[in-house]
mmCIF file of C-alpha atoms in Angstrom:
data_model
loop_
_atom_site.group_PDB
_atom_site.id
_atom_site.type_symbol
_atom_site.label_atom_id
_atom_site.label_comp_id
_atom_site.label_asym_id
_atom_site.label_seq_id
_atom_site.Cartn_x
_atom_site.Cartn_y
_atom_site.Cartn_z
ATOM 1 C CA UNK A 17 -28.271 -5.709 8.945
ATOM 2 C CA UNK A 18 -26.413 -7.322 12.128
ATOM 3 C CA UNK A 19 -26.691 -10.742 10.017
ATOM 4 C CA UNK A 20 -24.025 -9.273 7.417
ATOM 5 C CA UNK A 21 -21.165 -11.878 7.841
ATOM 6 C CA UNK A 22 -17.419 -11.034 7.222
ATOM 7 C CA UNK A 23 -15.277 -13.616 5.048
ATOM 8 C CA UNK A 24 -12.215 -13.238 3.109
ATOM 9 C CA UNK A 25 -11.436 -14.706 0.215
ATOM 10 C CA UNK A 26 -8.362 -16.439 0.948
ATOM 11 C CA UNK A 27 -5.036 -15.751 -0.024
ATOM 12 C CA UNK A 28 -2.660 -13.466 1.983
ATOM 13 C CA UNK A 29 1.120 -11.632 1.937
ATOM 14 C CA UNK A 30 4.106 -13.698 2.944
ATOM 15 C CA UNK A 31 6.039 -12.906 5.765
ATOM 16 C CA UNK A 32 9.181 -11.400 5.769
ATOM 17 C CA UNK A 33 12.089 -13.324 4.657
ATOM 18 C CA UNK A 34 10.124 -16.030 3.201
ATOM 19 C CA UNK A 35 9.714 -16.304 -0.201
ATOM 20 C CA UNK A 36 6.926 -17.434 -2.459
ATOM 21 C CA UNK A 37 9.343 -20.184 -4.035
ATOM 22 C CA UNK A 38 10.349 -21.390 -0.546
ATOM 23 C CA UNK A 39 6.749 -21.990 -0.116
ATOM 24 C CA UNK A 40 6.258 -23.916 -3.070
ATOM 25 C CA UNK A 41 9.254 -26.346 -1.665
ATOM 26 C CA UNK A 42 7.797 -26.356 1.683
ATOM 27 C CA UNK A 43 4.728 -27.605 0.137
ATOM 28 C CA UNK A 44 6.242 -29.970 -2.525
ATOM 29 C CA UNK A 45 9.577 -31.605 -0.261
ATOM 30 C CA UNK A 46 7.521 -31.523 3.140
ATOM 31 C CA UNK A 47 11.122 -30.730 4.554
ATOM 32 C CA UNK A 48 10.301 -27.996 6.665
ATOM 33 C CA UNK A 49 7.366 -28.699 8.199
ATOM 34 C CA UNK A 50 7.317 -26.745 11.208
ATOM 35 C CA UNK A 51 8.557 -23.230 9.687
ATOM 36 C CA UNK A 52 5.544 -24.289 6.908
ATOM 37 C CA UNK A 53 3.077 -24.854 9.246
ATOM 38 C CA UNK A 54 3.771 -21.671 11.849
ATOM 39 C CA UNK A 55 3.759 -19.429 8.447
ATOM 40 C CA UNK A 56 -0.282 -20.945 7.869
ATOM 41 C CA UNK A 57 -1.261 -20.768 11.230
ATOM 42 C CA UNK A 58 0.816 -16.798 12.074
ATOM 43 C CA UNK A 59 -1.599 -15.648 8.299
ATOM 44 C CA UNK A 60 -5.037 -17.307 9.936
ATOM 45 C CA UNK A 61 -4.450 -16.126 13.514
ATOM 46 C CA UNK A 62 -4.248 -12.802 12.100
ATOM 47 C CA UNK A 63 -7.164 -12.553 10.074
ATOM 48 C CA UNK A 64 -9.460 -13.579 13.349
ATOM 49 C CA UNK A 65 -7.303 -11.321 14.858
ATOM 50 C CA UNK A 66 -8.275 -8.586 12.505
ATOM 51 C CA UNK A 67 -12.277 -9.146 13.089
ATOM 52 C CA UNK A 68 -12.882 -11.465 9.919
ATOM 53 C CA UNK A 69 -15.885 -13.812 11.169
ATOM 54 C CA UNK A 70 -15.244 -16.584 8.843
ATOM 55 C CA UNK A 71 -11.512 -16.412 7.608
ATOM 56 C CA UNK A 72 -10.335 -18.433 4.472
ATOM 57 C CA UNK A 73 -7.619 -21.026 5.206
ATOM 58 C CA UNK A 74 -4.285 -19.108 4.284
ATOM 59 C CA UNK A 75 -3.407 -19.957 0.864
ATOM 60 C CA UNK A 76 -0.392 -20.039 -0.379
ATOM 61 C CA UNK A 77 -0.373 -21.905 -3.213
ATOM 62 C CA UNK A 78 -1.787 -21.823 -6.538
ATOM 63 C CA UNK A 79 -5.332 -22.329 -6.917
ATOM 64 C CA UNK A 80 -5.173 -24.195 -9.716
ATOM 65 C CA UNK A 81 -1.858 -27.110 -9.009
ATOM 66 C CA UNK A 82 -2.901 -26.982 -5.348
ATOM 67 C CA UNK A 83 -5.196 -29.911 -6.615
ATOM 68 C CA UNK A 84 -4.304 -30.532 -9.897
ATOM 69 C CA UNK A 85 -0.806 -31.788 -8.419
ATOM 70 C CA UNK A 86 -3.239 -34.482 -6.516
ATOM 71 C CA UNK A 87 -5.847 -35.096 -9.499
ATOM 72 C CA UNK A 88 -3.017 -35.733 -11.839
ATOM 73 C CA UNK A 89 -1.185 -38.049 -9.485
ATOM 74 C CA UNK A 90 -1.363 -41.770 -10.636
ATOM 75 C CA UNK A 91 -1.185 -42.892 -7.505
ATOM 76 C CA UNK A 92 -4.253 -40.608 -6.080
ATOM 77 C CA UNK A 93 -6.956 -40.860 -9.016
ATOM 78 C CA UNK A 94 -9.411 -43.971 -9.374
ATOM 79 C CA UNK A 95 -9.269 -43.142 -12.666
ATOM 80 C CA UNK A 96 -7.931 -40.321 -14.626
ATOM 81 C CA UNK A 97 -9.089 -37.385 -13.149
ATOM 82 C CA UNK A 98 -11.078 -38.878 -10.332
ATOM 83 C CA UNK A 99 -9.328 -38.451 -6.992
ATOM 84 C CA UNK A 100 -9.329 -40.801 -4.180
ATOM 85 C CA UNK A 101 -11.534 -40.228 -1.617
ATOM 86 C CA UNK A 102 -8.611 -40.807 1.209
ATOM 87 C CA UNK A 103 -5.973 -38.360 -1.388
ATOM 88 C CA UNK A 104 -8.560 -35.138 -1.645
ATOM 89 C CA UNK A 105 -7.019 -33.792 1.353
ATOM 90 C CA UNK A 106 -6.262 -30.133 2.030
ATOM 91 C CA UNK A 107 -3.322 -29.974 3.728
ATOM 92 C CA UNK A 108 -3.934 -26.016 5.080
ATOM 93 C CA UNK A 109 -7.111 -27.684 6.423
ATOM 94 C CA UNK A 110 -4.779 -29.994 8.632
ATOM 95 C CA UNK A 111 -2.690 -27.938 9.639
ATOM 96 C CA UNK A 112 -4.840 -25.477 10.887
ATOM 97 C CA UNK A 113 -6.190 -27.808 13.158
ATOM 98 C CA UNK A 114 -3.401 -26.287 15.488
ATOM 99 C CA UNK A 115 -4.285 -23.113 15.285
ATOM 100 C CA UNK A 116 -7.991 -23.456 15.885
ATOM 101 C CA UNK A 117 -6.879 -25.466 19.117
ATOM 102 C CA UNK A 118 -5.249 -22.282 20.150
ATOM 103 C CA UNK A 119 -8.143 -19.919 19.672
ATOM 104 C CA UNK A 120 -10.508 -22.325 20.910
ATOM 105 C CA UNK A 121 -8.719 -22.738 24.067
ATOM 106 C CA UNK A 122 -8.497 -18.833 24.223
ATOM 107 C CA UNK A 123 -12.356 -17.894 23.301
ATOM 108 C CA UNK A 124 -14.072 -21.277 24.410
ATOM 109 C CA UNK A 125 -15.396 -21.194 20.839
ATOM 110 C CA UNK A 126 -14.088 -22.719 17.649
ATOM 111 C CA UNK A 127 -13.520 -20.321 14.835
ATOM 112 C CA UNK A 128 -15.356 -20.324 11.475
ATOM 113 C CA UNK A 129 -13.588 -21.371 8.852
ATOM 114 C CA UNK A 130 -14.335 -20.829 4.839
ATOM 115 C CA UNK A 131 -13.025 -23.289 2.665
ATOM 116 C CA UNK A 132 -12.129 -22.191 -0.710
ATOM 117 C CA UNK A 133 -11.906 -24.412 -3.675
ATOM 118 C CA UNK A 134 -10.773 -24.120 -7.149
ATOM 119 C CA UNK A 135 -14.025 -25.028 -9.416
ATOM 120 C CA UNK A 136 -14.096 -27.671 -11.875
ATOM 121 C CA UNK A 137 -14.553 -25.562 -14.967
ATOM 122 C CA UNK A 138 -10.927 -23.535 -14.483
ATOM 123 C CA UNK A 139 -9.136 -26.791 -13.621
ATOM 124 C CA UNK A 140 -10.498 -28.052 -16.774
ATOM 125 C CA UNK A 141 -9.050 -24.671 -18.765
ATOM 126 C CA UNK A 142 -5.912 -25.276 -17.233
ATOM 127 C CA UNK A 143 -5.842 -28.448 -18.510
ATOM 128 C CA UNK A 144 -7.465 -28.580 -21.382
ATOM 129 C CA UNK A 145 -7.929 -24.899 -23.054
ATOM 130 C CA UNK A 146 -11.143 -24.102 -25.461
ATOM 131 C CA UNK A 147 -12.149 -27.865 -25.446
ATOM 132 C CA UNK A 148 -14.958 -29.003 -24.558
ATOM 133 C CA UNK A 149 -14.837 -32.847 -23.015
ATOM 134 C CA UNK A 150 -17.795 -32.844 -20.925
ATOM 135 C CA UNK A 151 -17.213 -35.829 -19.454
ATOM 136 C CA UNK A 152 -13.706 -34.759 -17.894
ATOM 137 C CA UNK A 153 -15.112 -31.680 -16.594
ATOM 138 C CA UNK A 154 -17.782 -33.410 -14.864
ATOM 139 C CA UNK A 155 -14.868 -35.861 -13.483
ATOM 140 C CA UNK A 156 -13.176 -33.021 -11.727
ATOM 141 C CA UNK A 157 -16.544 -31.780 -10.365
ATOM 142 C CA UNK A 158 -16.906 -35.271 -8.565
ATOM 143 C CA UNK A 159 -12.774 -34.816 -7.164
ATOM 144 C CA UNK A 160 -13.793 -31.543 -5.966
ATOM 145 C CA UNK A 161 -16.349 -32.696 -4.508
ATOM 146 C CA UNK A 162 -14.367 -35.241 -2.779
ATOM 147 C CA UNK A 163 -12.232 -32.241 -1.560
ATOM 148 C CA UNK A 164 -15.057 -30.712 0.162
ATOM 149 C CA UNK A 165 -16.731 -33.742 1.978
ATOM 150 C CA UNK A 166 -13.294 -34.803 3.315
ATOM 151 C CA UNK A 167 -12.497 -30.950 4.224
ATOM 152 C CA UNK A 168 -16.418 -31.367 5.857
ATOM 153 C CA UNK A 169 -15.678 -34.691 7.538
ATOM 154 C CA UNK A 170 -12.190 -33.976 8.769
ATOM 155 C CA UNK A 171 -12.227 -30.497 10.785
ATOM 156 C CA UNK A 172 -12.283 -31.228 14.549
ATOM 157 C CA UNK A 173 -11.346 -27.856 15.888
ATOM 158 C CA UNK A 174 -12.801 -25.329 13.405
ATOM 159 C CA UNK A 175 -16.754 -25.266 12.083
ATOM 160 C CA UNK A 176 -16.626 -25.262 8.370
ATOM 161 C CA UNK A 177 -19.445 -22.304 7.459
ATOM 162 C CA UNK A 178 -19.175 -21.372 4.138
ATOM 163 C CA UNK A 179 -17.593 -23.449 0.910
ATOM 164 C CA UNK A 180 -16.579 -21.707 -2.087
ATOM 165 C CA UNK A 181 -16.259 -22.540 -5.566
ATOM 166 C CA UNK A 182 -13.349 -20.514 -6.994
ATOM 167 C CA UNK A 183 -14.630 -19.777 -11.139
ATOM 168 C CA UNK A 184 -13.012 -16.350 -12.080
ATOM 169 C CA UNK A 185 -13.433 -17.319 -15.775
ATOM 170 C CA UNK A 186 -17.027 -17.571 -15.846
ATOM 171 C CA UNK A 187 -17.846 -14.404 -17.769
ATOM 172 C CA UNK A 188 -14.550 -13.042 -18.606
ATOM 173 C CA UNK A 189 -12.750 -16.398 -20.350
ATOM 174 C CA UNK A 190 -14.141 -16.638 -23.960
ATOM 175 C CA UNK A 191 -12.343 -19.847 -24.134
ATOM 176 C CA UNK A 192 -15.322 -21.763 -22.555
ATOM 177 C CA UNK A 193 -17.166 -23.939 -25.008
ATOM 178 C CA UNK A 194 -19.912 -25.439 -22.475
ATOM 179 C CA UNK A 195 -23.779 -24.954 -22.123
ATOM 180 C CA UNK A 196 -24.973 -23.275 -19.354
ATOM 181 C CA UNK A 197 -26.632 -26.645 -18.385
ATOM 182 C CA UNK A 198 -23.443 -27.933 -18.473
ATOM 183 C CA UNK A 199 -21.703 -25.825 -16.254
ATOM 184 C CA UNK A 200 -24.931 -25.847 -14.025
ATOM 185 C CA UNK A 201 -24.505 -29.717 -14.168
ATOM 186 C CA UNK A 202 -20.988 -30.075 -13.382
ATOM 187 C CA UNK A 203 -21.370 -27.090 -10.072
ATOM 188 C CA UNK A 204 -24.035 -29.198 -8.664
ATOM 189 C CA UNK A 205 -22.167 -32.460 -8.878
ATOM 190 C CA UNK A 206 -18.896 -30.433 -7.134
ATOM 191 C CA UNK A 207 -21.120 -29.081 -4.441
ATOM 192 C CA UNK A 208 -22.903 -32.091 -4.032
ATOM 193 C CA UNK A 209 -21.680 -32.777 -0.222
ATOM 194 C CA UNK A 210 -21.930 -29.371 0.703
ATOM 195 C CA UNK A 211 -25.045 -28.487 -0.477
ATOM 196 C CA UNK A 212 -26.145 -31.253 1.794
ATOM 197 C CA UNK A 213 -24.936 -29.525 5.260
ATOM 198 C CA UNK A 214 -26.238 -26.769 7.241
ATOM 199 C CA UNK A 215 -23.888 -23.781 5.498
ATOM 200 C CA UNK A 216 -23.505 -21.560 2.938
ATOM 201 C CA UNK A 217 -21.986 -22.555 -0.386
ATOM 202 C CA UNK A 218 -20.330 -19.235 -2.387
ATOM 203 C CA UNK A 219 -19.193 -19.137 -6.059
ATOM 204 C CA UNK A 220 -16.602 -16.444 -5.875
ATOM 205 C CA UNK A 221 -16.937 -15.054 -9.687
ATOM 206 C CA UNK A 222 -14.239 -11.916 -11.191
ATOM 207 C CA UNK A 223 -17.404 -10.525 -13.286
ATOM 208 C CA UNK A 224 -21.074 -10.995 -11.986
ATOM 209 C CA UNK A 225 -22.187 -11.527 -16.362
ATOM 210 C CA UNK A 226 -23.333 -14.573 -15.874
ATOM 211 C CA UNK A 227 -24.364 -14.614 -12.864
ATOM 212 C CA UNK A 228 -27.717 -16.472 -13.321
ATOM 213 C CA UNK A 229 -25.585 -20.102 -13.995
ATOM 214 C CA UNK A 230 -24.945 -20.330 -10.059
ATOM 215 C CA UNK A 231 -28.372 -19.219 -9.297
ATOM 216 C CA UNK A 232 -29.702 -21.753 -11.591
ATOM 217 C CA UNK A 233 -27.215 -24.192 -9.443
ATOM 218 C CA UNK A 234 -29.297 -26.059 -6.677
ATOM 219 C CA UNK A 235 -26.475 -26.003 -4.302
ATOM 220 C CA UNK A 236 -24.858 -22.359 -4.969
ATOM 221 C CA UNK A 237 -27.023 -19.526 -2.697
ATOM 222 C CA UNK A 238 -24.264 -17.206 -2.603
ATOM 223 C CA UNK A 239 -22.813 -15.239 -5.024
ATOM 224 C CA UNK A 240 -19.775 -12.880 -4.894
ATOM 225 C CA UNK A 241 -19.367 -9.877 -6.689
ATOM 226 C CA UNK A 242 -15.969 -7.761 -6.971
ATOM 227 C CA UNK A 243 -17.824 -4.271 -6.721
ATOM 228 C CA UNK A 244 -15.983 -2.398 -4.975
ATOM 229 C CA UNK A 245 -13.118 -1.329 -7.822
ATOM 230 C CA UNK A 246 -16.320 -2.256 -10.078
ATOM 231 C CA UNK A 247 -19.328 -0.390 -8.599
ATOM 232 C CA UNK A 248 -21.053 -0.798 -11.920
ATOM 233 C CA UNK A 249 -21.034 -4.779 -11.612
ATOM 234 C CA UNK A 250 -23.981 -4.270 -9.134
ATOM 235 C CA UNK A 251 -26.035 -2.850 -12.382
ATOM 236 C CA UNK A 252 -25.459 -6.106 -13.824
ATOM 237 C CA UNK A 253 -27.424 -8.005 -10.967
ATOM 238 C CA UNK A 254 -31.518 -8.391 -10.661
ATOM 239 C CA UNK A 255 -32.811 -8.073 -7.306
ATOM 240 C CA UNK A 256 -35.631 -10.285 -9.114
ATOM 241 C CA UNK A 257 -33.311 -12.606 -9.818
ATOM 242 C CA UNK A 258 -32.117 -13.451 -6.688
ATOM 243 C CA UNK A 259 -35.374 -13.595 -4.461
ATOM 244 C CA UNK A 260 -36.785 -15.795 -7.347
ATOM 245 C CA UNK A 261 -33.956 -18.249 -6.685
ATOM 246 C CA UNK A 262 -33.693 -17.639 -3.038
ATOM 247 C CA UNK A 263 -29.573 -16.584 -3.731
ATOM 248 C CA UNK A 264 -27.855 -13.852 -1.627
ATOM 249 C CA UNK A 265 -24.593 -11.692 -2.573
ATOM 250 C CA UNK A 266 -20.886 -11.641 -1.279
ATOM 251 C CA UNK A 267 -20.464 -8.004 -1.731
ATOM 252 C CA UNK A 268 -17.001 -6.858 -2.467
ATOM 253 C CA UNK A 269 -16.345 -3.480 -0.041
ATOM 254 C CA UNK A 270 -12.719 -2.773 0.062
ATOM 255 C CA UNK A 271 -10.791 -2.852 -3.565
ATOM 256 C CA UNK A 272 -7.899 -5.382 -3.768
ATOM 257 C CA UNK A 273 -6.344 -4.047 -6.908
ATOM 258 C CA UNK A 274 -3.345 -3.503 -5.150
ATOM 259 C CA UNK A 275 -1.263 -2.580 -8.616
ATOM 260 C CA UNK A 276 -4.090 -0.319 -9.272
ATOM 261 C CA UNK A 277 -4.197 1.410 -5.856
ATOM 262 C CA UNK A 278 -0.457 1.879 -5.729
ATOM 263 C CA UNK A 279 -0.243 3.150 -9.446
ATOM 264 C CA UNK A 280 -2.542 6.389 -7.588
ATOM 265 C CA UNK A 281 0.473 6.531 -5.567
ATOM 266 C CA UNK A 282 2.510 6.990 -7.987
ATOM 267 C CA UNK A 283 1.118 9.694 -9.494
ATOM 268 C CA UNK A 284 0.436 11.747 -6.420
ATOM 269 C CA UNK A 285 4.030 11.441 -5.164
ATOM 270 C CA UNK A 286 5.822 10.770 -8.906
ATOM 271 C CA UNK A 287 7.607 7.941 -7.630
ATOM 272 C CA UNK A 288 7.681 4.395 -7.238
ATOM 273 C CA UNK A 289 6.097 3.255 -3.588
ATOM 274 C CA UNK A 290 6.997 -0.393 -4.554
ATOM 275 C CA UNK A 291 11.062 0.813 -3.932
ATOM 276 C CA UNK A 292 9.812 4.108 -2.190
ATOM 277 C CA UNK A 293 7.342 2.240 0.107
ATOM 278 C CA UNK A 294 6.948 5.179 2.569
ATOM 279 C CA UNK A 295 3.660 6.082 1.187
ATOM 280 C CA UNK A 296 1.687 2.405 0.722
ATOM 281 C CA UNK A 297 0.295 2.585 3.887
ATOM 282 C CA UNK A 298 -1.726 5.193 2.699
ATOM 283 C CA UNK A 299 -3.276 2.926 0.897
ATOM 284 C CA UNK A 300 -5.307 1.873 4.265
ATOM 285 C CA UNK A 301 -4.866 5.129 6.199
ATOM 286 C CA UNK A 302 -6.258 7.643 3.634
ATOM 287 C CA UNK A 303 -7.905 5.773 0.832
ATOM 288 C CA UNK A 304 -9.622 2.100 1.669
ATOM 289 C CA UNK A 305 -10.897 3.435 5.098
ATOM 290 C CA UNK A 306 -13.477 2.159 7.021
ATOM 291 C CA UNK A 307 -15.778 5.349 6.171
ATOM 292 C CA UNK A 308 -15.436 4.465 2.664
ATOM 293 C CA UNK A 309 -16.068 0.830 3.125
ATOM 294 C CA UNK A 310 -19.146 1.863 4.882
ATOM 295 C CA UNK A 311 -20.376 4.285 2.268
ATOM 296 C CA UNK A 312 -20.062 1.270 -0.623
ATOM 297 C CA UNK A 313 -21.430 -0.831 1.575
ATOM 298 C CA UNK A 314 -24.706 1.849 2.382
ATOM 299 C CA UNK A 315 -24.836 1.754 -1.302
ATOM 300 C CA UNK A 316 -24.571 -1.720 -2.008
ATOM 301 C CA UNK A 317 -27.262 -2.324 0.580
ATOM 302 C CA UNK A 318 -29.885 0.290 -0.783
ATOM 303 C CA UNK A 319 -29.835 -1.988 -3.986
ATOM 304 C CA UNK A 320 -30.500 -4.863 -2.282
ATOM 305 C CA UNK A 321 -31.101 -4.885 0.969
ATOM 306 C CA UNK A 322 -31.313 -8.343 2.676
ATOM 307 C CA UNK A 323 -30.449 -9.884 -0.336
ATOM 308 C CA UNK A 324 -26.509 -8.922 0.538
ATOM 309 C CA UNK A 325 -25.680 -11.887 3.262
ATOM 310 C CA UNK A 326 -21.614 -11.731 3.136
ATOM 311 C CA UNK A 327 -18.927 -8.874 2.738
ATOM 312 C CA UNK A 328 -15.438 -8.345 2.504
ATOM 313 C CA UNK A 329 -12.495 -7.607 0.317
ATOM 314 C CA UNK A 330 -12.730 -7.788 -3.415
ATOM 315 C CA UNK A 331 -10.450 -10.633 -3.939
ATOM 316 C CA UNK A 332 -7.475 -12.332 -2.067
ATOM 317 C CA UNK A 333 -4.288 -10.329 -0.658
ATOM 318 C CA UNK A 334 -1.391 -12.270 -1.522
ATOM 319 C CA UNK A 335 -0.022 -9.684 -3.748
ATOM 320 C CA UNK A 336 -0.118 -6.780 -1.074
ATOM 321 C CA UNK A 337 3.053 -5.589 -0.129
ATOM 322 C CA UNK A 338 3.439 -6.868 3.421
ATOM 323 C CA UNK A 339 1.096 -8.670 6.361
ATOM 324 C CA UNK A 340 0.821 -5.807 8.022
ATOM 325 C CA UNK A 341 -1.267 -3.571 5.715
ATOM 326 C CA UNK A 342 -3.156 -6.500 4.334
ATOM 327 C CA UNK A 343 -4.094 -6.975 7.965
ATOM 328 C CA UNK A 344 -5.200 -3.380 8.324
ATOM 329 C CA UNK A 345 -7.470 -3.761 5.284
ATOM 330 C CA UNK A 346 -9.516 -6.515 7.535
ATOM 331 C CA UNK A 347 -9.494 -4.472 10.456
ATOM 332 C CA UNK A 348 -10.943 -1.415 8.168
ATOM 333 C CA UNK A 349 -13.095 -3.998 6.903
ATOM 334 C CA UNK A 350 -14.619 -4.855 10.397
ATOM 335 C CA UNK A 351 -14.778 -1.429 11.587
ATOM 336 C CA UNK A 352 -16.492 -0.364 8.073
ATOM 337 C CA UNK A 353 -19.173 -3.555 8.497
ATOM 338 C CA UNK A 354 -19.323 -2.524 12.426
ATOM 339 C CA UNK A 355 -20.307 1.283 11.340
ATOM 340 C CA UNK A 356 -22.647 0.052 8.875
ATOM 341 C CA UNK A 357 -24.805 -2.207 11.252
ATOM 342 C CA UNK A 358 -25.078 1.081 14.252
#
């Protein structure tokens, strides 16, 4: 049970005063570097800060034109849709760099560091809808793949631990027109690298239905599973299954619905806590606590014992209200993990 392993899954609140479109400039213009770059590196300081044991790079943009806006660059592809080896750059990766210097000059130990990429079947929606092109998907695959190794090769000051493949449409998007053999073909060719170096390699899924495509994937051994706001997705999931296939789970413990969550709020106080936000923090002080975190995760772990290797939040917290209470999530996170494992 001390093996459990604490990741996010990536994306985080703004500060104050900065606003999501100022980001996208910052990102696009490269005009304001240093503001940019202290915003990243302030979001991943905190989330160590908070107890997470591998944190996600911050991210701040969206998951889909963060590398779309390089794949569909003329000037970065080999051919259409095929990236550059020297352009598949993550820029959070860089500039994290700084921040990792700082922690590792403060511990005497680099920090872990999950790197979270958007998988070649929901690039391929965004581009392309209910098609089904098989050799474009499997295109992208190779570009993300090229993300990954460089994101591998790159990191001086951080240990990359765990990669994951962002694919929230498999099993909720009816759109999708490919095999299961094709999907399976195309997330082994985008894990390729990875699947080659001593860490983990996630799929981070919004509905565990077909789960058995990244157990069937050679490179894929961990699985994540949003169960805490669905407790019934665990049903869903054969222990079988996984020891057959020698996969784990990233158990979802604290819900991330934050629309959901603050609707409750609503109703209890008949008000508004987006414009009356006296009551959100209740959201962390009386509802996701670390006793309940600990109770899904007792559950969670009497299903499946071993089987569970990561946990953390549901999903990503860039829609939570401020840093603040996203950060006291993680720390009721850690503390729910750290009563767990007594």
């Amino acid at each position: 049970m001390s093996d459990l392993i604490f990741d996010d899954i990536g994306s985080f609140p703004l500060p104050e005063g900065v606003t999501k479109e100022w980001m996208e400039s910052a990102f696009s213009k490269r005009d304001n570097d240093e503001k940019l770059f202290s915003v990243i590196g302030s979001a991943f300081s905190q989330k160590l800060d908070a107890g997470v044991q591998v944190a996600t790079y911050p991210q701040f943009q969206d998951m889909n034109q963060q590398f779309l806006s390089i794949i569909n660059d003329p000037e970065c592809v080999e051919e259409p849709f095929k990236v550059k080896e020297d352009k598949a750059r993550i820029l959070e990766l860089d500039i994290l760099e700084e921040a990792a210097a700082e922690y590792r000059d403060k511990t005497g130990e680099k920090p872990d560091v999950r790197v979270c990429v958007t998988g070649p079947l929901e690039l391929y929606l965004k581009e392309f809808g209910g098609t089904q092109y098989t050799d474009i998907l499997n295109l992208l695959a190779v570009s993300i793949d090229r993300f990954i190794s460089n994101s591998i090769k790159s990191a001086k000051n951080f240990n990359i631990r765990t990669v994951s493949i962002d694919e929230p449409s498999i099993g909720i998007n009816p759109q999708i027109m490919f095999t299961d053999a094709e999907l399976v073909e195309a997330l082994t060719t985008a894990t390729s690298y990875a699947g080659k170096q001593n860490m983990d390699v996630e799929i981070h899924l919004h509905s565990p239905l077909h789960y058995k495509i990244p157990c069937d994937t050679p490179n894929i051994n961990v699985i994540g599973v949003e169960s805490a706001a669905n407790p019934s997705y665990l049903d869903l999931i054969d222990k079988k299954v996984l020891e057959d296939t020698d996969s784990f789970l990233r158990v979802g413990v604290a819900r991330t619905d934050i629309f959901n969550l603050a609707s409750v709020l609503n109703e209890k106080y008949n008000t508004n806590v987006w414009k009356d936000t006296q009551y959100l923090s209740e959201i962390v002080t009386e509802m996701e606590t670390p006793d309940v975190i600990t109770k899904r995760l007792e559950k969670a772990y009497s299903i499946f014992g071993e089987r569970i290797k990561y946990v953390g939040p549901d999903c990503g917290l860039g829609s939570w209200p401020t840093q603040e209470i996203a950060g006291q999530l993680l720390t009721n996170v850690a503390r729910g993990i750290e009563n767990f494992c007594k």
